Amino acid sequence: MTPTLIECRGLARTYRRGPELITPLDQLDLDVDRGDFLALMGPSGSGKTTLLNLIAGIDRPTGGTLTIGGVEISGLSNGALADWRSAEIGYIFQLYNLVPVLTAYENVELPLLLHKLSRRERHERVATALALVGVADRSSHYPRQLSGGQEQRVAIARAIVTDPAIIVADEPTGDLDRAAAAAVMELLVRLNREMSKTILMVTHDPGCAAHANRTLHLEKGRLVESGLAAAH
Amino acid sequence: MRLLPVSYAVRNLGRSIPRLALSVLGSGLVVLLVLGAGGFVRGMTESLRRAGDGGNVLIMGIGSEESIERSEIPASTASLLQATVPGLRSEGGAAFVSPEVHVQLPIVAGNGSREGRLILVRGVTPAALLVHEQVQIVEGDWPRSGHDEILVGRLANTKLGVPQDALAVGQSVRIDGRDWHISGVLAAPKSLIDAEIWMPLNDLKEATKRETDSCVVATLGEGPEAAELADIQTFCRRRLDLEITSMSESAYYSRLAAFFAPIRVVVWVTAVLIAAGGVLGGLNTMYAAFASRVREIGMLRCLGFRRSAVIVSLVQESCLASATGTLIACAIGVFFLDGLAVQFSMGAFGLRIDAPALLFALSIGLCLGLLGALPPAYRCLKLPIPESLKAV
């Protein structure tokens, strides 16, 4: 099996805002290997989140090709892309995006409802995911009853519960205090090292980026610097 | 397609209690209005339909086919008809032939009331109970001729604008300065007759100083020897001296129902216009409810839930709210609106909240749920996922 999981070739994304043509991503070439932990850095508007969204399959490129696990995802229909996302991608948001009317358990169970699993199988997976992120004792709590760090842990459990190949995280520590941020980063590193999850993370914090294997710097939609993190 | 759990839709209802209350109240009021309009139309139609019996024939003056009250026929018409046309229904020697006088009179009822209100007073003989089988004396006795006694319908108080007990047996009403004592109460369920006053034929003629009748109501017999409508029409054509014509009683009331069709149309149009306002209000509420969840909806799509799955969930949510309002409205309709008396120029009738009216109201409630959810849902879901995730 090829070690390259994600192949971007001449990847571009443009959109129109009134009369102006915006190009957040321009002719980007990038390979990401299986099990890689990649940090995306750059100033606001440099195209980090756009690249993340394209790889997560929630946006479509306007140029180039994007092949993930041998699948050219820009050619998939909306329905097929939704199915692909549910199987291959776990998304961690800066603001957690937990459903406030569902408990931690039910939030984590949500992505599993898209898969053919029995109630018992779902229960086992949810329990495992919650235990893995250390909030098993909060499973019956609603998001409003959790701290920010706990909410993000539940969100991470939701992202990994389907056992996706890729985890994308958009500033996962952006809304957390230092201690909670450190705990979340530690969790992501564990997921990468112990479960071989391929992680792409957008961050503004060099300290967080230092946990990644590789850091990419984007500016005006182009890759300006790529290198291994000092820690690794 | 994998759907979101119904519990998600149910719990979303509880996110904002004021918004839920508004949705339930709005849909409930719209459905109640539609139920009221439906009950009005069905009540009016049914009361006119039930006032006429398919086996009865009306004999009235030529040129008075639009209104019996304008009709005048010789008092001898009933006996001539009976003698000339064989095959009319009779039982135990009593012929089902009822000479009647129909006249709108101002009646003063209730203590302290001075102004009379017009109500249909029917002068009858006991044969009226034979031809109008739906009429029953539910309280008191048949009025004795020459004793200034009357029978009042159960809804007559609505027409007169007085409480029910003002027309109880033993009370009296004033007609043209003369007191008439109530000897009994008649009931003709869901028929216009329910709002009439009946008195002995001769008493009414004497009080109104008339010698003619308004009409004769005759019931056709059954079996091979029975008379037909055509026989009575032949009788009317042959007796040119009487200047009479005939038609089936049901045909007469059908024509009356057709005469009131514009009123029913106006009721429906008014209900539809107000309901449309209710729908717009509901749309506004749902827009607000869904717009506050755009980011969450983006997250659900990001997880892999399809647009259609999210739409189904939003529609479930909206339908649950409107169904609650609809059921409350239907309960109010059944317990408080059904039978509620409404007066109109011909008399009074009860609102009719029956199965078809309820079915219609339920379907309107369902439509409200759908119409209230689809445009706001479309508006939220047309955003690309990255845009949704940026929503505040």
Coordinates of C-alpha atoms in Angstrom, one line a residue:
Chain A
M1 CA 0.0 0.0 0.0
T2 CA 1.4 3.4 -1.0
P3 CA 2.3 5.5 2.0
T4 CA 0.8 8.6 0.4
L5 CA -2.7 9.0 1.6
I6 CA -3.5 12.5 0.3
E7 CA -2.3 13.8 -3.1
C8 CA -3.0 17.4 -4.1
R9 CA -1.9 18.4 -7.6
G10 CA -2.3 22.0 -8.7
L11 CA -5.1 22.3 -6.2
A12 CA -7.0 25.6 -6.5
R13 CA -10.1 27.2 -5.1
T14 CA -11.5 30.5 -6.3
Y15 CA -14.8 32.1 -5.6
R16 CA -16.4 35.4 -6.5
R17 CA -17.3 38.0 -3.9
G18 CA -19.2 40.6 -5.8
P19 CA -17.1 41.8 -8.8
E20 CA -13.9 40.5 -7.1
L21 CA -12.4 37.0 -7.7
I22 CA -10.9 35.6 -4.5
T23 CA -8.3 32.8 -4.7
P24 CA -7.7 31.4 -1.2
L25 CA -5.8 28.5 -2.6
D26 CA -3.6 28.6 -5.8
Q27 CA -1.9 25.7 -7.6
L28 CA -1.0 23.8 -4.4
D29 CA 0.9 20.6 -4.6
L30 CA 1.0 18.5 -1.5
D31 CA 1.5 14.9 -0.4
V32 CA 0.5 13.7 3.0
D33 CA 1.5 10.2 4.1
R34 CA -0.5 7.8 6.1
G35 CA 0.0 8.4 9.8
D36 CA 1.3 11.9 9.2
F37 CA 0.6 14.7 11.7
L38 CA 0.6 17.9 9.7
A39 CA 0.2 21.4 11.1
L40 CA -1.0 24.2 8.8
M41 CA 0.1 27.6 9.7
G42 CA -0.2 31.0 8.1
P43 CA -1.8 34.4 8.5
S44 CA -5.6 34.8 8.3
G45 CA -6.8 34.4 4.7
S46 CA -3.8 32.4 3.7
G47 CA -5.9 29.4 2.7
K48 CA -5.3 27.0 5.7
T49 CA -9.0 26.4 6.4
T50 CA -9.8 26.2 2.7
L51 CA -7.2 23.5 2.2
L52 CA -8.6 21.7 5.3
N53 CA -12.2 21.9 4.0
L54 CA -11.2 20.6 0.6
I55 CA -9.4 17.6 2.2
A56 CA -12.4 17.0 4.5
G57 CA -14.7 16.9 1.5
I58 CA -16.9 19.7 2.6
D59 CA -15.7 22.0 -0.2
R60 CA -14.8 21.4 -3.8
P61 CA -11.7 22.6 -5.6
T62 CA -12.1 24.8 -8.7
G63 CA -8.9 23.5 -10.2
G64 CA -6.4 20.6 -9.9
T65 CA -6.9 17.2 -8.5
L66 CA -7.4 15.9 -4.9
T67 CA -6.9 12.2 -4.4
I68 CA -7.4 10.6 -1.0
G69 CA -6.8 6.9 -0.5
G70 CA -6.9 6.5 -4.2
V71 CA -10.3 8.2 -4.6
E72 CA -10.5 11.4 -6.7
I73 CA -12.9 13.0 -4.3
S74 CA -13.6 16.1 -6.4
G75 CA -15.3 13.8 -8.9
L76 CA -17.8 12.4 -6.4
S77 CA -21.5 13.4 -6.3
N78 CA -22.8 15.3 -3.3
G79 CA -24.3 12.1 -1.9
A80 CA -21.3 10.0 -2.5
L81 CA -19.1 12.7 -1.0
A82 CA -21.3 12.8 2.1
D83 CA -21.0 9.0 2.4
W84 CA -17.2 9.2 1.9
R85 CA -16.9 11.9 4.6
S86 CA -18.9 9.8 7.1
A87 CA -16.5 6.9 6.6
E88 CA -13.1 8.6 6.1
I89 CA -13.1 11.9 7.9
G90 CA -13.3 13.0 11.5
Y91 CA -13.7 16.8 11.9
I92 CA -12.7 18.7 15.0
F93 CA -14.0 22.2 15.2
Q94 CA -12.6 25.2 17.1
L95 CA -16.0 25.8 18.7
Y96 CA -16.7 22.1 19.3
N97 CA -20.1 22.3 17.6
L98 CA -21.8 19.8 19.9
V99 CA -25.6 19.6 19.7
P100 CA -26.8 21.2 22.9
V101 CA -30.0 19.1 23.2
L102 CA -28.1 15.8 23.0
T103 CA -25.9 14.3 25.8
A104 CA -22.2 13.7 25.4
Y105 CA -23.0 10.1 24.6
E106 CA -25.6 11.0 22.0
N107 CA -23.3 13.6 20.4
V108 CA -20.7 10.9 20.0
E109 CA -23.2 8.4 18.7
L110 CA -24.4 10.8 15.9
P111 CA -21.9 9.9 13.2
L112 CA -22.5 6.2 13.9
L113 CA -26.1 6.6 12.9
L114 CA -24.8 6.9 9.3
H115 CA -23.4 3.4 9.5
K116 CA -25.1 0.0 9.6
L117 CA -24.4 -0.9 13.2
S118 CA -26.6 -2.5 15.9
R119 CA -27.4 -0.5 18.9
R120 CA -25.0 -2.7 20.9
E121 CA -22.2 -2.1 18.5
R122 CA -22.8 1.6 18.6
H123 CA -22.8 1.5 22.4
E124 CA -19.5 -0.3 22.5
R125 CA -17.9 2.2 20.1
V126 CA -19.2 5.3 21.9
A127 CA -18.1 3.9 25.3
T128 CA -14.6 3.2 23.9
A129 CA -14.3 6.7 22.3
L130 CA -15.5 8.5 25.4
A131 CA -13.1 6.4 27.6
L132 CA -10.2 7.1 25.2
V133 CA -10.6 10.8 25.5
G134 CA -11.2 10.6 29.3
V135 CA -14.8 11.8 29.6
A136 CA -16.6 8.4 30.1
D137 CA -17.9 9.7 33.4
R138 CA -19.6 12.6 31.6
S139 CA -21.5 10.6 29.0
S140 CA -24.9 11.6 30.3
H141 CA -24.0 15.3 30.6
Y142 CA -25.3 17.9 28.2
P143 CA -22.7 20.2 26.6
R144 CA -23.8 23.1 28.8
Q145 CA -22.8 21.0 31.8
L146 CA -19.3 20.5 30.5
S147 CA -16.2 22.7 30.6
G148 CA -14.6 23.9 27.3
G149 CA -11.9 21.3 27.6
Q150 CA -14.4 18.5 28.2
E151 CA -16.6 19.7 25.3
Q152 CA -13.6 19.5 23.0
R153 CA -12.8 16.0 24.3
V154 CA -16.3 14.9 23.5
A155 CA -15.9 16.5 20.0
I156 CA -12.7 14.5 19.5
A157 CA -14.5 11.4 20.6
R158 CA -17.2 12.2 18.0
A159 CA -14.4 12.6 15.4
I160 CA -12.8 9.3 16.1
V161 CA -15.8 7.1 16.9
T162 CA -16.2 5.9 13.3
D163 CA -12.5 5.1 13.1
P164 CA -11.8 7.4 10.2
A165 CA -8.5 7.4 8.3
I166 CA -8.1 11.2 8.5
I167 CA -8.8 13.6 11.3
V168 CA -9.0 17.3 10.4
A169 CA -8.9 19.8 13.2
D170 CA -9.5 23.5 12.6
E171 CA -7.8 25.4 15.5
P172 CA -8.9 22.7 18.0
T173 CA -7.3 24.7 20.9
G174 CA -8.3 28.1 19.8
D175 CA -11.1 28.4 22.4
L176 CA -9.4 26.7 25.3
D177 CA -7.2 27.8 28.2
R178 CA -3.5 26.7 28.3
A179 CA -4.0 23.6 30.4
A180 CA -7.0 22.4 28.4
A181 CA -5.2 23.1 25.2
A182 CA -2.2 21.1 26.3
A183 CA -4.5 18.2 27.2
V184 CA -6.2 18.3 23.8
M185 CA -2.8 18.4 22.0
E186 CA -1.6 15.4 24.1
L187 CA -4.7 13.6 23.0
L188 CA -4.2 14.3 19.3
V189 CA -0.6 13.2 19.6
R190 CA -1.8 9.9 21.1
L191 CA -4.3 9.4 18.4
N192 CA -1.5 9.9 15.9
R193 CA 1.1 7.7 17.5
E194 CA -1.0 5.0 19.1
M195 CA -3.8 4.7 16.5
S196 CA -1.9 5.8 13.5
K197 CA -4.5 8.5 12.6
T198 CA -3.5 10.9 9.9
I199 CA -4.1 14.3 11.3
L200 CA -4.2 17.7 9.6
M201 CA -4.5 20.6 12.0
V202 CA -4.9 24.3 11.4
T203 CA -3.4 26.4 14.1
H204 CA -2.0 29.9 14.8
D205 CA -0.1 28.6 17.9
P206 CA 3.5 27.6 17.2
G207 CA 3.4 25.6 20.5
C208 CA 0.6 23.5 19.2
A209 CA 2.2 23.2 15.8
A210 CA 5.3 21.8 17.5
H211 CA 3.4 18.7 18.4
A212 CA 3.0 17.9 14.7
N213 CA 5.4 15.9 12.6
R214 CA 5.4 18.5 9.9
T215 CA 4.4 22.1 9.6
L216 CA 3.3 23.8 6.4
H217 CA 3.2 27.5 6.1
L218 CA 0.8 29.0 3.7
E219 CA 0.6 32.6 2.4
K220 CA -1.9 33.9 -0.1
G221 CA -2.9 30.4 -1.0
R222 CA 0.5 29.1 -1.7
L223 CA 2.9 26.9 0.2
V224 CA 5.8 29.0 1.3
E225 CA 7.6 26.7 3.7
S226 CA 7.5 23.1 4.7
G227 CA 9.6 21.3 7.2
L228 CA 9.8 18.8 10.0
A229 CA 8.9 20.0 13.5
A230 CA 11.9 20.5 15.7
A231 CA 10.4 18.2 18.3
H232 CA 10.4 15.3 15.9
Chain B
M1 CA -30.8 7.7 3.3
R2 CA -29.8 7.6 7.0
L3 CA -32.0 9.9 9.1
L4 CA -31.4 11.9 12.2
P5 CA -33.1 10.4 15.3
V6 CA -36.7 11.6 15.9
S7 CA -35.6 12.4 19.5
Y8 CA -33.3 15.1 18.0
A9 CA -36.4 16.8 16.5
V10 CA -38.4 16.4 19.7
R11 CA -35.7 17.8 21.9
N12 CA -35.1 20.7 19.5
L13 CA -38.6 21.9 20.3
G14 CA -37.6 22.5 23.8
R15 CA -34.7 24.8 22.9
S16 CA -36.9 27.9 23.2
I17 CA -40.1 27.6 25.1
P18 CA -41.4 31.0 24.0
R19 CA -40.8 30.0 20.4
L20 CA -42.4 26.7 20.9
A21 CA -45.4 28.4 22.5
L22 CA -45.7 30.8 19.6
S23 CA -45.5 27.9 17.1
V24 CA -48.2 25.9 18.9
L25 CA -50.4 28.9 19.5
G26 CA -50.0 30.1 15.9
S27 CA -50.8 26.8 14.3
G28 CA -53.6 26.2 16.9
L29 CA -55.3 29.5 16.1
V30 CA -55.1 29.0 12.4
V31 CA -56.5 25.5 12.7
L32 CA -59.2 26.7 15.1
L33 CA -60.2 29.4 12.6
V34 CA -60.3 26.8 9.7
L35 CA -62.3 24.5 12.0
G36 CA -64.7 27.3 12.8
A37 CA -65.1 28.2 9.1
G38 CA -65.6 24.6 8.2
G39 CA -68.0 24.1 11.1
F40 CA -70.0 27.2 10.0
V41 CA -70.2 26.1 6.4
R42 CA -71.1 22.5 7.2
G43 CA -73.6 23.6 9.9
M44 CA -75.3 26.0 7.5
T45 CA -75.4 23.5 4.6
E46 CA -76.5 20.6 6.9
S47 CA -79.2 22.7 8.6
L48 CA -80.7 23.7 5.2
R49 CA -80.4 20.1 3.9
R50 CA -82.0 18.6 7.0
A51 CA -84.8 21.2 6.9
G52 CA -86.1 19.5 3.8
D53 CA -87.3 15.9 3.6
G54 CA -86.8 14.1 0.3
G55 CA -90.2 12.5 0.6
N56 CA -92.0 15.8 1.2
V57 CA -93.6 18.0 -1.4
L58 CA -94.2 21.7 -0.9
I59 CA -97.3 23.3 -2.5
M60 CA -97.0 27.1 -2.6
G61 CA -98.2 30.1 -4.5
I62 CA -97.0 30.6 -8.1
G63 CA -94.1 33.0 -8.1
S64 CA -93.1 32.3 -4.5
E65 CA -90.7 29.5 -5.3
E66 CA -87.8 31.5 -3.7
S67 CA -89.5 32.1 -0.4
I68 CA -92.4 30.4 1.3
E69 CA -92.9 33.5 3.5
R70 CA -94.0 35.4 0.4
S71 CA -96.4 32.6 -0.6
E72 CA -100.2 32.8 -0.2
I73 CA -102.5 29.9 -1.1
P74 CA -106.1 29.3 -0.3
A75 CA -106.8 27.6 3.0
S76 CA -108.8 24.9 1.2
T77 CA -105.7 23.7 -0.7
A78 CA -104.7 21.1 1.9
S79 CA -108.2 19.4 1.9
L80 CA -108.4 19.6 -1.9
L81 CA -105.0 18.0 -2.3
Q82 CA -105.9 15.2 0.0
A83 CA -109.2 14.6 -1.8
T84 CA -107.8 14.8 -5.3
V85 CA -104.4 13.1 -5.1
P86 CA -104.5 9.5 -3.9
G87 CA -101.3 7.8 -2.6
L88 CA -100.2 10.4 -0.2
R89 CA -98.9 8.9 3.0
S90 CA -101.3 8.3 5.8
E91 CA -101.2 6.3 9.0
G92 CA -104.1 5.3 11.2
G93 CA -106.3 7.6 9.2
A94 CA -104.1 10.6 9.7
A95 CA -103.0 12.1 6.4
F96 CA -99.4 13.4 6.2
V97 CA -100.7 16.7 4.8
S98 CA -99.7 19.8 6.8
P99 CA -101.1 23.2 5.9
E100 CA -98.7 25.9 7.3
V101 CA -98.2 29.6 7.6
H102 CA -94.6 30.9 7.6
V103 CA -94.1 34.4 8.7
Q104 CA -91.2 36.4 10.2
L105 CA -92.5 38.3 13.2
P106 CA -90.8 40.6 15.8
I107 CA -90.7 38.8 19.1
V108 CA -89.9 40.4 22.4
A109 CA -88.5 37.9 24.9
G110 CA -86.8 38.1 28.2
N111 CA -87.2 40.5 31.1
G112 CA -86.5 44.2 30.3
S113 CA -86.2 43.7 26.6
R114 CA -88.3 46.1 24.6
E115 CA -87.2 45.6 21.0
G116 CA -88.5 42.7 19.1
R117 CA -86.3 40.5 16.9
L118 CA -87.5 38.9 13.8
I119 CA -87.9 35.1 14.0
L120 CA -89.6 32.6 11.8
V121 CA -93.0 31.7 13.3
R122 CA -94.7 28.7 11.8
G123 CA -98.4 28.2 12.1
V124 CA -99.2 24.5 12.1
T125 CA -101.6 21.8 12.9
P126 CA -100.7 18.5 14.6
A127 CA -100.1 17.1 11.1
A128 CA -96.8 19.1 11.1
L129 CA -95.3 16.5 13.4
L130 CA -96.2 13.8 10.9
V131 CA -94.5 15.5 7.9
H132 CA -91.5 16.9 9.8
E133 CA -90.3 13.7 11.3
Q134 CA -87.1 15.2 12.6
V135 CA -89.2 17.4 15.0
Q136 CA -89.7 16.2 18.5
I137 CA -91.3 17.9 21.5
V138 CA -88.5 17.5 24.1
E139 CA -90.2 19.4 26.9
G140 CA -93.8 20.4 27.7
D141 CA -96.8 20.0 25.5
W142 CA -98.3 20.7 22.1
P143 CA -99.8 24.3 22.2
R144 CA -103.5 24.4 22.6
S145 CA -105.4 26.4 20.0
G146 CA -107.1 29.4 21.4
H147 CA -105.0 29.5 24.5
D148 CA -102.2 31.8 23.2
E149 CA -99.6 29.0 23.5
I150 CA -96.5 28.4 21.5
L151 CA -93.7 25.9 21.0
V152 CA -90.1 27.3 20.8
G153 CA -87.2 25.7 19.1
R154 CA -84.0 25.0 21.2
L155 CA -82.0 27.6 19.2
A156 CA -84.7 30.2 19.2
N157 CA -83.0 32.0 22.1
T158 CA -79.9 32.5 19.8
K159 CA -82.0 34.1 17.2
L160 CA -83.7 36.3 19.8
G161 CA -80.5 37.1 21.7
V162 CA -81.8 36.0 25.0
P163 CA -80.6 33.3 27.5
Q164 CA -82.0 29.8 27.1
D165 CA -84.1 30.1 30.3
A166 CA -85.9 33.1 29.0
L167 CA -87.6 30.7 26.6
A168 CA -88.3 27.9 29.1
V169 CA -91.6 26.2 29.4
G170 CA -93.9 28.5 31.4
Q171 CA -92.2 31.7 30.2
S172 CA -93.9 34.0 27.7
V173 CA -93.0 36.1 24.8
R174 CA -94.7 39.2 23.4
I175 CA -95.9 39.3 19.8
D176 CA -97.4 42.6 18.6
G177 CA -98.4 43.6 22.1
R178 CA -99.8 40.2 23.0
D179 CA -98.4 37.6 25.4
W180 CA -97.9 34.1 24.2
H181 CA -97.1 31.4 26.7
I182 CA -94.5 28.7 26.1
S183 CA -96.1 25.3 26.4
G184 CA -93.3 23.3 25.1
V185 CA -89.8 23.1 23.5
L186 CA -89.2 21.5 20.1
A187 CA -86.0 20.0 18.8
A188 CA -85.1 19.4 15.2
P189 CA -81.4 18.4 15.5
K190 CA -79.1 20.2 13.1
S191 CA -82.1 21.6 11.2
L192 CA -83.2 25.2 10.7
I193 CA -86.5 24.3 12.4
D194 CA -84.5 24.2 15.6
A195 CA -84.6 28.0 15.7
E196 CA -88.3 28.5 14.9
I197 CA -91.4 29.2 16.9
W198 CA -94.5 27.1 16.2
M199 CA -98.0 28.0 17.1
P200 CA -101.4 26.7 16.2
L201 CA -102.3 27.5 12.6
N202 CA -105.5 29.3 13.3
D203 CA -104.0 31.3 16.2
L204 CA -101.3 32.6 13.9
K205 CA -103.8 33.4 11.2
E206 CA -105.9 35.3 13.7
A207 CA -103.0 37.2 15.1
T208 CA -101.7 38.2 11.7
K209 CA -105.2 38.8 10.3
R210 CA -104.7 36.5 7.3
E211 CA -107.0 33.9 5.8
T212 CA -104.6 32.2 3.5
D213 CA -101.9 29.6 4.2
S214 CA -98.3 29.9 3.1
C215 CA -97.9 26.4 1.9
V216 CA -99.0 22.8 2.3
V217 CA -96.4 20.1 3.1
A218 CA -97.4 16.6 2.0
T219 CA -95.5 13.4 2.3
L220 CA -95.6 11.0 -0.6
G221 CA -96.6 7.4 0.1
E222 CA -94.6 4.3 -0.4
G223 CA -95.3 1.3 -2.6
P224 CA -96.7 0.9 -6.1
E225 CA -99.9 2.9 -5.3
A226 CA -97.9 5.8 -3.9
A227 CA -98.3 9.3 -5.3
E228 CA -95.4 10.8 -7.0
L229 CA -94.2 14.4 -7.3
A230 CA -95.6 14.4 -10.9
D231 CA -99.1 13.7 -9.6
I232 CA -99.0 16.7 -7.3
Q233 CA -97.6 18.8 -10.1
T234 CA -100.5 17.7 -12.3
F235 CA -102.9 18.6 -9.5
C236 CA -101.3 22.1 -9.3
R237 CA -101.5 22.6 -13.1
R238 CA -105.1 21.5 -13.2
R239 CA -106.3 23.7 -10.4
L240 CA -105.6 27.0 -12.1
D241 CA -108.0 28.7 -9.7
L242 CA -105.7 28.0 -6.8
E243 CA -102.6 29.6 -8.5
I244 CA -100.3 27.1 -6.9
T245 CA -97.1 25.3 -7.8
S246 CA -95.1 22.5 -6.2
M247 CA -91.6 21.2 -5.7
S248 CA -89.9 18.7 -3.5
E249 CA -89.0 20.1 -0.1
S250 CA -85.4 19.1 -0.5
A251 CA -85.2 20.9 -3.8
Y252 CA -86.6 24.1 -2.1
Y253 CA -83.9 24.0 0.6
S254 CA -81.2 23.1 -1.9
R255 CA -82.1 26.3 -3.7
L256 CA -81.9 28.2 -0.4
A257 CA -78.5 26.6 0.2
A258 CA -77.4 27.8 -3.2
F259 CA -78.7 31.3 -2.4
F260 CA -76.4 31.4 0.7
A261 CA -73.4 30.0 -1.2
P262 CA -71.7 33.4 -1.5
I263 CA -71.8 33.7 2.3
R264 CA -70.0 30.4 2.6
V265 CA -67.4 31.5 0.0
V266 CA -66.8 34.8 2.0
V267 CA -66.3 32.7 5.2
W268 CA -63.8 30.5 3.4
V269 CA -62.0 33.4 1.8
T270 CA -61.7 35.2 5.1
A271 CA -60.5 32.1 6.8
V272 CA -57.9 31.5 4.1
L273 CA -56.7 35.1 4.2
I274 CA -56.3 35.0 8.0
A275 CA -54.7 31.5 7.8
A276 CA -52.2 32.9 5.2
G277 CA -51.3 35.5 7.7
G278 CA -50.8 32.7 10.3
V279 CA -48.6 30.8 7.9
L280 CA -46.4 33.8 7.3
G281 CA -46.1 34.3 11.1
G282 CA -45.3 30.6 11.4
L283 CA -42.7 30.9 8.7
N284 CA -41.1 33.8 10.5
T285 CA -40.9 31.8 13.7
M286 CA -39.4 28.8 11.9
Y287 CA -36.9 31.1 10.1
A288 CA -35.7 32.3 13.4
A289 CA -35.6 28.8 14.9
F290 CA -33.6 27.3 12.1
A291 CA -31.4 30.4 11.4
S292 CA -30.0 30.1 15.0
R293 CA -28.9 26.6 14.2
V294 CA -27.1 27.1 10.8
R295 CA -23.7 26.2 12.2
E296 CA -25.1 23.1 13.8
I297 CA -26.8 22.1 10.6
G298 CA -23.4 22.6 8.8
M299 CA -21.8 20.3 11.4
L300 CA -24.4 17.6 10.7
R301 CA -23.7 17.8 7.0
C302 CA -20.0 17.8 7.7
L303 CA -20.5 14.5 9.6
G304 CA -22.1 13.0 6.5
F305 CA -25.9 13.6 7.0
R306 CA -27.4 14.5 3.7
R307 CA -29.4 17.6 3.0
S308 CA -32.6 15.5 2.7
A309 CA -32.0 13.9 6.1
V310 CA -31.6 17.3 7.7
I311 CA -34.8 18.6 5.9
V312 CA -36.7 15.6 7.2
S313 CA -35.6 16.3 10.7
L314 CA -36.6 20.0 10.5
V315 CA -39.9 19.1 9.0
Q316 CA -40.5 16.6 11.8
E317 CA -39.8 19.4 14.3
S318 CA -42.2 21.8 12.6
C319 CA -44.9 19.2 12.2
L320 CA -44.6 18.2 15.8
A321 CA -45.2 21.8 16.9
S322 CA -48.1 22.3 14.5
A323 CA -49.6 18.9 15.3
T324 CA -49.6 19.9 19.0
G325 CA -51.4 23.1 18.1
T326 CA -53.8 21.3 15.8
L327 CA -54.8 18.7 18.4
I328 CA -55.4 21.4 20.9
A329 CA -57.5 23.3 18.4
C330 CA -59.4 20.2 17.5
A331 CA -60.1 19.5 21.1
I332 CA -61.4 23.1 21.6
G333 CA -63.4 22.7 18.5
V334 CA -65.1 19.5 19.6
F335 CA -65.7 20.5 23.2
F336 CA -66.5 24.2 22.8
L337 CA -67.4 25.0 19.1
D338 CA -69.5 22.0 18.1
G339 CA -73.1 22.9 18.3
L340 CA -72.4 26.5 19.1
A341 CA -75.5 28.4 17.8
V342 CA -75.1 31.0 15.0
Q343 CA -77.9 33.1 13.8
F344 CA -78.5 34.1 10.2
S345 CA -81.4 35.6 8.3
M346 CA -83.2 32.3 7.9
G347 CA -82.9 31.3 11.5
A348 CA -80.1 29.8 13.4
F349 CA -77.9 26.7 13.2
G350 CA -75.2 25.0 15.2
L351 CA -71.6 24.9 14.1
R352 CA -70.9 21.4 12.9
I353 CA -67.5 20.0 14.0
D354 CA -67.8 16.5 12.6
A355 CA -65.3 14.0 11.1
P356 CA -64.9 15.7 7.7
A357 CA -64.4 19.1 9.4
L358 CA -61.8 17.6 11.8
L359 CA -60.1 15.7 9.0
F360 CA -59.8 18.9 7.0
A361 CA -58.5 20.8 10.0
L362 CA -55.9 18.0 10.6
S363 CA -54.7 18.2 7.0
I364 CA -54.4 22.0 7.3
G365 CA -52.4 21.5 10.5
L366 CA -50.1 19.1 8.6
C367 CA -49.8 21.6 5.7
L368 CA -48.9 24.3 8.2
G369 CA -46.1 22.1 9.6
L370 CA -44.8 21.4 6.1
L371 CA -45.2 24.9 4.7
G372 CA -43.7 26.4 7.9
A373 CA -40.6 24.3 7.7
L374 CA -39.6 23.9 4.0
P375 CA -38.8 27.5 3.0
P376 CA -36.7 28.2 6.2
A377 CA -35.0 24.7 5.9
Y378 CA -34.2 25.4 2.3
R379 CA -32.8 28.8 3.2
C380 CA -30.5 27.2 5.9
L381 CA -29.4 24.3 3.7
K382 CA -28.6 26.2 0.6
L383 CA -25.5 27.6 2.3
P384 CA -22.3 25.7 1.4
I385 CA -21.0 23.7 4.5
P386 CA -18.0 25.9 5.0
E387 CA -20.2 29.0 5.1
S388 CA -22.6 27.3 7.5
L389 CA -19.7 26.4 9.8
K390 CA -18.8 30.1 10.0
A391 CA -22.2 31.2 11.0
V392 CA -22.4 32.9 14.4

